[in-house]
mmCIF file of C-alpha atoms in Angstrom:
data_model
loop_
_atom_site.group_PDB
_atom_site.id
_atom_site.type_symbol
_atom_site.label_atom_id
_atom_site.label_comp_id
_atom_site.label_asym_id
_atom_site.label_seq_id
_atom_site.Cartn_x
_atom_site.Cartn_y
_atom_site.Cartn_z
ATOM 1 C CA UNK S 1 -30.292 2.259 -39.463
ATOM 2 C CA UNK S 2 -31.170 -0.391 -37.215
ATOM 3 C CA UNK S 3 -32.521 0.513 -33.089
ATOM 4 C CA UNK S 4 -30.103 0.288 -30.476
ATOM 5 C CA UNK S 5 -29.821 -3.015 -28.482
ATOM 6 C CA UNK S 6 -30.144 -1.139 -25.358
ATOM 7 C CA UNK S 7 -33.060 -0.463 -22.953
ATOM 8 C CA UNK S 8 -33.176 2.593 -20.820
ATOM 9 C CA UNK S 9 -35.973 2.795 -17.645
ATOM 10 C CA UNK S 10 -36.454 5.578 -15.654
ATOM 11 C CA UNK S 11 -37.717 5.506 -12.099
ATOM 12 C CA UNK S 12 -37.903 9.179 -10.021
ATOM 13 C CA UNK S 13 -38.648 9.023 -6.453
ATOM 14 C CA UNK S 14 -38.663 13.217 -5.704
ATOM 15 C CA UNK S 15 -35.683 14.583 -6.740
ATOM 16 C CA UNK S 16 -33.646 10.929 -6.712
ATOM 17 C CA UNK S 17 -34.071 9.011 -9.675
ATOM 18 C CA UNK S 18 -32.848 5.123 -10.833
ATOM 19 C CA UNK S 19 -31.722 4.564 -14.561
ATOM 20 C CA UNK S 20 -31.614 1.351 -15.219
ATOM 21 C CA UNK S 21 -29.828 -0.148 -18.649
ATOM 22 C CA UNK S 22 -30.304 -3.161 -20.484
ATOM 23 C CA UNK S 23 -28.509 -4.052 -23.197
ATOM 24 C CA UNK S 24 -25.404 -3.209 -25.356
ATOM 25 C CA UNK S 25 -23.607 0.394 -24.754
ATOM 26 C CA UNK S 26 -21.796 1.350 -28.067
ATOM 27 C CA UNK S 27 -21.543 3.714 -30.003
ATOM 28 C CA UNK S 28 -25.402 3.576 -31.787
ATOM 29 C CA UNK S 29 -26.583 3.224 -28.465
ATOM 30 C CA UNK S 30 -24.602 6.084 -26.070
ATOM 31 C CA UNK S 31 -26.947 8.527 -27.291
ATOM 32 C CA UNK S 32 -29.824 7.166 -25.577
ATOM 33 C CA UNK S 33 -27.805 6.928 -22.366
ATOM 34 C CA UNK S 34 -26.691 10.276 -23.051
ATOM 35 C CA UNK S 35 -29.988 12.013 -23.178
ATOM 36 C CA UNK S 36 -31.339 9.858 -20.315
ATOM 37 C CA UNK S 37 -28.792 11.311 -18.148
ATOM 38 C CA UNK S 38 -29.246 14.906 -19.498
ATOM 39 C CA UNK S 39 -32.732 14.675 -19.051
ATOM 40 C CA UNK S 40 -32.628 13.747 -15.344
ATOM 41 C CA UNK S 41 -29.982 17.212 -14.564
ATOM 42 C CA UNK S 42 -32.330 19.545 -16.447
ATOM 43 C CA UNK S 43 -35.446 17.518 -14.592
ATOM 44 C CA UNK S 44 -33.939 18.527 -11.200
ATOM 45 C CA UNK S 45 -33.055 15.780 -10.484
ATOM 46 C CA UNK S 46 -30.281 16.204 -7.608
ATOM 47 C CA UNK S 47 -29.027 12.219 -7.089
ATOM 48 C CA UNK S 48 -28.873 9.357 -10.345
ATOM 49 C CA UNK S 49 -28.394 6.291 -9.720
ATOM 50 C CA UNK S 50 -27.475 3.932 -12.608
ATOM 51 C CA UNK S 51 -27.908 0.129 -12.417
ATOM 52 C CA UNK S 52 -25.934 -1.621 -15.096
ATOM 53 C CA UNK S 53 -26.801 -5.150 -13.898
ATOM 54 C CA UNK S 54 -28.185 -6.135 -17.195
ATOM 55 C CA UNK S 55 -25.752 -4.655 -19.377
ATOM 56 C CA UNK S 56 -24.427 -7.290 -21.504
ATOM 57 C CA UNK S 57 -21.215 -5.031 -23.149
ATOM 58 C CA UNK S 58 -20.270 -1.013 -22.631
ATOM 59 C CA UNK S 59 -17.475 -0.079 -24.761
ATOM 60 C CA UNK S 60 -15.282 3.291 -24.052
ATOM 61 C CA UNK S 61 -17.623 5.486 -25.124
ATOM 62 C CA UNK S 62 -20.437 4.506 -22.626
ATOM 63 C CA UNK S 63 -17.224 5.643 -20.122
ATOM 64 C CA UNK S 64 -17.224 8.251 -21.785
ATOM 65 C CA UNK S 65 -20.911 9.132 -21.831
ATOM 66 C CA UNK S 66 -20.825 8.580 -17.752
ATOM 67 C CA UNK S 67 -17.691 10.830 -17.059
ATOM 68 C CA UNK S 68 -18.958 13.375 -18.866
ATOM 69 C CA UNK S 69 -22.828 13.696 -17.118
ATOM 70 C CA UNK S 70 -20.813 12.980 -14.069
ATOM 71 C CA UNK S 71 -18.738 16.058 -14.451
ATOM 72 C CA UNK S 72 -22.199 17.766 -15.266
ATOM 73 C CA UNK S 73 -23.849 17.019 -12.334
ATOM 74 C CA UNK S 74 -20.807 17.453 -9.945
ATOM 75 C CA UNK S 75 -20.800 20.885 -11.211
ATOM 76 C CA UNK S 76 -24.601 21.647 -10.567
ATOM 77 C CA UNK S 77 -24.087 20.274 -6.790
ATOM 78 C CA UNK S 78 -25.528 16.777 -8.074
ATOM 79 C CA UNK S 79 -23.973 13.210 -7.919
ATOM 80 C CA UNK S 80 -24.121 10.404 -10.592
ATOM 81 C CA UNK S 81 -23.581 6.894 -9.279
ATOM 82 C CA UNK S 82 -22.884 3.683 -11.577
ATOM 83 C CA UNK S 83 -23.527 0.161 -9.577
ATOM 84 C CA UNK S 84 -22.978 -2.959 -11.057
ATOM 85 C CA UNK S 85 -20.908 -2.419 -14.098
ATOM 86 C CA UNK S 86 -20.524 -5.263 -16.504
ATOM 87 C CA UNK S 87 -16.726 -6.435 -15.923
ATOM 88 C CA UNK S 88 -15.781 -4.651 -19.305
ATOM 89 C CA UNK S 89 -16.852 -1.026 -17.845
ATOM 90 C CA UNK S 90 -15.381 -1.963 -14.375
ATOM 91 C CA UNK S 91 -11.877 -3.138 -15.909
ATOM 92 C CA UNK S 92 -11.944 0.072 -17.875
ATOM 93 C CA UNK S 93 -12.010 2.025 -14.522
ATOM 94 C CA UNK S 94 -10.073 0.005 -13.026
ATOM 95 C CA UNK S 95 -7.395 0.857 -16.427
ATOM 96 C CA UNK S 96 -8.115 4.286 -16.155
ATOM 97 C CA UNK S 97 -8.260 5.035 -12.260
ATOM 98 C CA UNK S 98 -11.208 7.017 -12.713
ATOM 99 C CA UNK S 99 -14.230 4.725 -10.884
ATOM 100 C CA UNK S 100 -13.995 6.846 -7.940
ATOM 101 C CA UNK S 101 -15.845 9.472 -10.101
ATOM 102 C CA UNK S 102 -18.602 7.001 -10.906
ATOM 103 C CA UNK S 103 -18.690 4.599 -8.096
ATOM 104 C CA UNK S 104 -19.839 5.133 -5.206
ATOM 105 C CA UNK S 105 -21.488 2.979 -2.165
ATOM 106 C CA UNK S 106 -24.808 1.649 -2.919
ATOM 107 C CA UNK S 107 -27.921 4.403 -1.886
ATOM 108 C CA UNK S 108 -29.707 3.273 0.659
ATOM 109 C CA UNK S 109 -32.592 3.469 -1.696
ATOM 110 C CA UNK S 110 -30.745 0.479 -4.317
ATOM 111 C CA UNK S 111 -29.465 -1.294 -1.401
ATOM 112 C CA UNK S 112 -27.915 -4.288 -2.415
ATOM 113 C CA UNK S 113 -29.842 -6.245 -4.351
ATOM 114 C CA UNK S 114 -29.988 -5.825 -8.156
ATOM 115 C CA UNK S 115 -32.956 -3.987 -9.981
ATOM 116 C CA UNK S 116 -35.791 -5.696 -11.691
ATOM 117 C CA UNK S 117 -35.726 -4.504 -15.255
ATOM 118 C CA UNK S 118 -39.328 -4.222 -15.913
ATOM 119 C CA UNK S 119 -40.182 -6.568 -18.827
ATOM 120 C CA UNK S 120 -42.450 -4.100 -20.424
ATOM 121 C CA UNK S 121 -42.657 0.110 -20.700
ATOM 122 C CA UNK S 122 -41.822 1.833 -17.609
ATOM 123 C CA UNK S 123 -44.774 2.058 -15.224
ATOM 124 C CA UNK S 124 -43.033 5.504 -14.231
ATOM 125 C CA UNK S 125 -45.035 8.694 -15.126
ATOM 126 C CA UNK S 126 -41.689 9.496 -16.907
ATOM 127 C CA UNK S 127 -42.384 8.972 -20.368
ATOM 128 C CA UNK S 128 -39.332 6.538 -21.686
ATOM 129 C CA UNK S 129 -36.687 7.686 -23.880
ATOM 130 C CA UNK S 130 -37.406 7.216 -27.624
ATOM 131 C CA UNK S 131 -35.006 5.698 -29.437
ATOM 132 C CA UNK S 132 -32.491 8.361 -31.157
ATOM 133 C CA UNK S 133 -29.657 7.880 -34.359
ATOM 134 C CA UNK S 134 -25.908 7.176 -34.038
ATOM 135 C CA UNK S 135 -25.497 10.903 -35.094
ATOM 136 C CA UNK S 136 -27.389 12.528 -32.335
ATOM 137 C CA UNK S 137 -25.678 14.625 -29.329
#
């Protein structure tokens, strides 16, 4: 089975951490965005941030994916944040009524300028996610 098209980069700074995505979010891919997430709640993570500005595509599952470690971490006193969905994802909360689960103002730590996806592994002393099958999680 081939990789995933998708990119996953984790920055911690104390118990905040940035997840930024690049790529395609489908179905062979969710699972790395699932375990990135999971990782940062049982890290200790308290606030996620995730910057979609280079996601190219997120089909329903990615939604689904976000709702669900959003639920996770609203029930461990946590948040989950998405900024700059692709227009796909954002029409799909839009559709659904449910982006005022996952969007929120931008942290003062993102502000308002979009992340620079590193070009190479994460300089973070997170190690990165490895790249897991469709039939994982």
């Amino acid at each position: 089975m081939p990789l995933p098209q998708l990119a996953v980069y984790r920055h911690d700074q104390g118990d905040r951490t940035l997840i930024a995505l690049a790529g395609e979010i489908d179905l062979d891919s969710v699972p790395l965005v699932r375990t990135a997430l999971e990782r940062c709640l049982r890290d200790g993570i308290r606030s996620i941030d995730v910057d979609l500005t280079a996601v190219s595509f997120c089909e329903c599952s990615g939604l689904n994916a976000f709702l669900r470690a959003s639920q996770q971490a609203t029930s461990a006193g946590k948040t989950l944040r998405l900024h700059r969905p692709p227009a796909m994802l954002a029409r799909m909360l839009d559709l659904t009524g449910c982006g005022f689960l996952l969007l929120g103002q931008a942290s003062p730590s993102l502000g308002d300028t979009p992340a620079v996806v590193p070009s190479g592994p994460p300089r973070a002393s997170v190690p990165p996610v490895s790249a897991l099958s469709a039939d994982t999680g």
